[in-house]
Coordinates of C-alpha atoms in Angstrom, one line a residue:
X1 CA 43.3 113.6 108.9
X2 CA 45.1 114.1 105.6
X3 CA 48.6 114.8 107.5
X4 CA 47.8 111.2 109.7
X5 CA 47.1 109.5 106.4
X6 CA 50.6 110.8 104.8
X7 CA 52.3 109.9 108.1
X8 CA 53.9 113.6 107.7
X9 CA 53.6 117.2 106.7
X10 CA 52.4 117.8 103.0
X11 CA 52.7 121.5 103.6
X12 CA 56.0 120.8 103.4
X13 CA 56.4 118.4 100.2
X14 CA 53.3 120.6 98.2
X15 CA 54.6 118.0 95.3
X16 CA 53.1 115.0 97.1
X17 CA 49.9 116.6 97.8
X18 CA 47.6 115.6 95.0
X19 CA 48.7 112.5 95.3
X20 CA 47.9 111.7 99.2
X21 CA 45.0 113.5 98.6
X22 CA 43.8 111.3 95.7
X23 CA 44.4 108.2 98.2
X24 CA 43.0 109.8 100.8
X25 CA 39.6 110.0 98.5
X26 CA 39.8 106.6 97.3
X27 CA 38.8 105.9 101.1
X28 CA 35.7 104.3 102.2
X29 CA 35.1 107.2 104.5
X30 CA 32.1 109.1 104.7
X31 CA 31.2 111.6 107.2
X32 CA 27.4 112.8 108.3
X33 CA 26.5 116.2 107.5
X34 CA 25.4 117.2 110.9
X35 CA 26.4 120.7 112.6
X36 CA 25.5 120.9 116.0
X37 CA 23.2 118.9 118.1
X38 CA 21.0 116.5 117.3
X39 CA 18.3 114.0 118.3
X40 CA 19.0 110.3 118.5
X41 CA 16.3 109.6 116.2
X42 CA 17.8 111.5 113.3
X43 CA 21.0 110.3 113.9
X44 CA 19.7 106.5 113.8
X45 CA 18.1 106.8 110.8
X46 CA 21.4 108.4 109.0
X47 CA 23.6 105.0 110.3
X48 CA 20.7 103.0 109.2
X49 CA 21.0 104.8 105.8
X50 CA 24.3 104.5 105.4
X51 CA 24.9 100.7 106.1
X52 CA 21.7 100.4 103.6
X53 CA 23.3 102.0 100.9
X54 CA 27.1 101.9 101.5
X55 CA 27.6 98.8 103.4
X56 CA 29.1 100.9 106.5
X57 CA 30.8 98.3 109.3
X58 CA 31.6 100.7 111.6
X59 CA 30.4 104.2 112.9
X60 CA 32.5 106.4 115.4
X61 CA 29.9 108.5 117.3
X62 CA 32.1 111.7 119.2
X63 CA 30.8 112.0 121.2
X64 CA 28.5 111.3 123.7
X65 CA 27.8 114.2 125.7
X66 CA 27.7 116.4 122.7
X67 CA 24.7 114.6 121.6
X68 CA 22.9 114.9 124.6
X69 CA 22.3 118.7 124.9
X70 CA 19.0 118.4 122.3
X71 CA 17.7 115.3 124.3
X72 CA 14.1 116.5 125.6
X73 CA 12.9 113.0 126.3
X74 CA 14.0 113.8 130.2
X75 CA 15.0 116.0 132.5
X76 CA 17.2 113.0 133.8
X77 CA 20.2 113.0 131.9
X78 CA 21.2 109.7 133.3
X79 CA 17.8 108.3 131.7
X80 CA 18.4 110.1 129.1
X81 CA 21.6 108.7 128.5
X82 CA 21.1 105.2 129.2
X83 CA 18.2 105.6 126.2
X84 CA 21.1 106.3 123.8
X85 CA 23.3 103.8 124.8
X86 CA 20.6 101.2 124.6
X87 CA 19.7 102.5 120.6
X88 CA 23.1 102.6 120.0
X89 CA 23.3 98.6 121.7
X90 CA 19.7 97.9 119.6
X91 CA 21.6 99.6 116.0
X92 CA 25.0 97.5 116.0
X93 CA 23.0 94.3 117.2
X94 CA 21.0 95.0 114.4
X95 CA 22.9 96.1 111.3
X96 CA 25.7 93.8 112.7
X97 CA 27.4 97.3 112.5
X98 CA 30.4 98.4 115.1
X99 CA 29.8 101.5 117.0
X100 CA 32.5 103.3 118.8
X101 CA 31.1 105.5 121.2
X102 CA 33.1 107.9 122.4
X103 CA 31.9 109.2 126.4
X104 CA 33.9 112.1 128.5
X105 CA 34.9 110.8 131.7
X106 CA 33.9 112.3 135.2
X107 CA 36.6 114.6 136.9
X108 CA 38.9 112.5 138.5
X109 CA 42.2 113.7 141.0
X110 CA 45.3 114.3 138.9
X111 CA 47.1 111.4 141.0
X112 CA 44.5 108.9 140.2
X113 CA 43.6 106.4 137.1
X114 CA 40.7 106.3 135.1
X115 CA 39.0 103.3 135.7
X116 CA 35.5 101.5 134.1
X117 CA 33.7 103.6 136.7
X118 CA 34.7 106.7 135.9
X119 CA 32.6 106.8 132.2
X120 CA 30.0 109.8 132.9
X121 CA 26.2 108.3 133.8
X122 CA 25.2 104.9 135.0
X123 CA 26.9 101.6 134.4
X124 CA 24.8 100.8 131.5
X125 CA 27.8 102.8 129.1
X126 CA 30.0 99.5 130.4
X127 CA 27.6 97.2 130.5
X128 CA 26.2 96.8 127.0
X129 CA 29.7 97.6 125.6
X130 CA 31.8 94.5 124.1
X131 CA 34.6 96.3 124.7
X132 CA 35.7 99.6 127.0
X133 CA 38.7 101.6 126.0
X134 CA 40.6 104.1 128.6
X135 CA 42.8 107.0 127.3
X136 CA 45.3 107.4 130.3
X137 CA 46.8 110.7 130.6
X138 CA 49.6 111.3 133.5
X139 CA 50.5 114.9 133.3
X140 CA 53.8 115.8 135.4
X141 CA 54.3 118.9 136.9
X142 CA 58.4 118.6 135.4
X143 CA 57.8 117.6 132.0
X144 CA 55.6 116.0 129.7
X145 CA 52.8 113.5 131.0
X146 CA 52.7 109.8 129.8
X147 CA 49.6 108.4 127.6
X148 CA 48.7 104.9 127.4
X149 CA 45.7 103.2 125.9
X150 CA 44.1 100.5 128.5
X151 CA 41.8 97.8 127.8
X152 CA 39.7 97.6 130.6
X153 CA 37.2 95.5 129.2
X154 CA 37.2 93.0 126.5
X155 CA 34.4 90.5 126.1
X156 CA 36.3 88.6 123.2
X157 CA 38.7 86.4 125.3
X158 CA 38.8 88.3 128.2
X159 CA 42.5 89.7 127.6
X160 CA 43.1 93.4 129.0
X161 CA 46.3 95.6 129.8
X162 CA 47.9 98.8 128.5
X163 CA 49.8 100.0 125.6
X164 CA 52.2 103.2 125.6
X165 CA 51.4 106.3 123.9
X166 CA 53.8 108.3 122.3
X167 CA 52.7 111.3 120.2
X168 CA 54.4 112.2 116.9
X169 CA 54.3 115.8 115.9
X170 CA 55.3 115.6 112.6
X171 CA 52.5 113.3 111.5
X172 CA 49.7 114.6 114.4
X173 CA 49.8 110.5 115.5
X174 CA 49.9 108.2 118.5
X175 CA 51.9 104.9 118.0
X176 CA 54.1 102.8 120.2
X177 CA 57.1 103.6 121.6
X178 CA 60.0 101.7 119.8
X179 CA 61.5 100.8 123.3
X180 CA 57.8 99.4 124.3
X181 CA 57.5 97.3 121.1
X182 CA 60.9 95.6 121.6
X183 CA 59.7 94.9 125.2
X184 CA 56.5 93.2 123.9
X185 CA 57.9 91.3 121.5
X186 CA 60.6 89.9 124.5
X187 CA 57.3 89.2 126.4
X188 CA 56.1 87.3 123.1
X189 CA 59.2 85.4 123.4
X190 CA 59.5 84.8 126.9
X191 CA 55.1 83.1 127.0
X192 CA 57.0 80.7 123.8
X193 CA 54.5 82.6 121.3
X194 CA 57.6 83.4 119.2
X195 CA 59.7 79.8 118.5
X196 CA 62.9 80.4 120.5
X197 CA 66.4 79.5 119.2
X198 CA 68.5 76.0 120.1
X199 CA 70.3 76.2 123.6
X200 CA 74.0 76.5 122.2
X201 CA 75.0 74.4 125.3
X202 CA 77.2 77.0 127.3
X203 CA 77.5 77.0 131.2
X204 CA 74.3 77.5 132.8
X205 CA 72.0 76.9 129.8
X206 CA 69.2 74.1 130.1
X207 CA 69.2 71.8 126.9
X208 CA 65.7 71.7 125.4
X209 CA 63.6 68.3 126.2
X210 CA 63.3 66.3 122.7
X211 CA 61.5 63.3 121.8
X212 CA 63.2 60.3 119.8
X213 CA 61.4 59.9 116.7
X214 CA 61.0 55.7 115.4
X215 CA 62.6 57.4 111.6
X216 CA 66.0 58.2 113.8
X217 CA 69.1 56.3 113.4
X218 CA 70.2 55.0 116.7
X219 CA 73.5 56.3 118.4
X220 CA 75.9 52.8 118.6
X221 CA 77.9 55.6 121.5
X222 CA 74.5 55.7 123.5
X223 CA 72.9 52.9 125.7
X224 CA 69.2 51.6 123.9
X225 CA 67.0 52.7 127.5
X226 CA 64.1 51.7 126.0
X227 CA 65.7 47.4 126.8
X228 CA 65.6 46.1 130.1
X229 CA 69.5 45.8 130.7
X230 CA 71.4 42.1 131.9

């Protein structure tokens, strides 16, 4: 986490190390002291503790399944399951905390997509979440695979799609491609999101539609439309 923080190696600029790692500590970052499984309960009343006392926003739960092997409330670990989701749901509706919950997906072919129904268990995982995140991994038999991160659910406004993944071994990161970000920010332009520059009038170009203003001079050159003509 310390190399991702510095964006790079610090075993090899040693000089910059007390330095990152000073930042680094200056994060509001804690981390729950728990090795090995555990019951939900305990691990509910350590997010309600923390918000309590340190005004935690967001918790990252990883994962799922991990949590799951000291569940004796069933032998169903669908039920089972579904009762973690729904104290998970209960705890951010609560604390008006975010929880990111991080669930294994089923074994899928190698020539097929994750989708929403692939999260391990029932459809309760999708249901109660605001918003469902899919970590695409395309391995190729020739080379490296591609990774993108799809949106597969977003309650907000609705808006999903994928964003390329490209790993950066220097600083242990994923990020976007630099080819993909110049491609989004043509989309950008293209939906008028970005405020396009003047036609400059050459062959085949359509001169934007303005609107005459009652503070413009008139052209004496150009005919006054807006009078019936004799």
């Amino acid at each position: 986490m310390l190399t991702q923080f510095a964006v790079g190696r610090l075993e090899e600029q040693l000089d910059k190390y007390d330095e990152w790692a000073d930042r680094f500590e200056d994060l509001p970052l804690y981390f729950m002291t728990f090795h090995g499984q555990q019951s939900i309960r305990t691990v509910i009343d350590t997010m309600q503790h923390a918000v309590y006392v340190y005004d935690i926003c967001h918790v990252v739960i990883d994962n799922l399944q991990f949590m799951m092997g000291h569940e004796q409330l069933s032998t169903d670990r669908i039920a089972a399951q579904d009762y973690i989701i729904g104290a998970f749901r209960k705890f951010a509706t609560d604390s008006s905390c975010h929880v990111t919950l991080v669930i294994h997906p089923r074994k899928e072919d190698d020539d097929k997509e994750l989708q929403t129904a692939s999260i391990f268990g029932s459809a309760k995982a999708s249901q109660e979440a605001d918003n469902v995140l899919i970590l695409q991994d395309k391995r190729l038999a020739t080379g490296p695979g591609k990774r993108y991160l799809q949106v597969s659910k977003n309650r907000f406004d609705g808006d999903v799609g994928v964003f390329p993944l490209e790993f950066n071994k220097s600083s242990l990161t994923f990020s976007i491609p630099p080819k993909s970000k110049a491609r989004l920010k043509k989309v950008k332009d293209d939906n008028g999101l970005v405020a396009k520059k003047p036609s400059s009038g050459k062959k085949g170009a359509v001169p934007p539609i303005s609107e005459t203003h009652s503070d413009q001079a008139p052209n004496p050159n150009k005919p006054d439309l807006s009078k019936p003509s004799r």
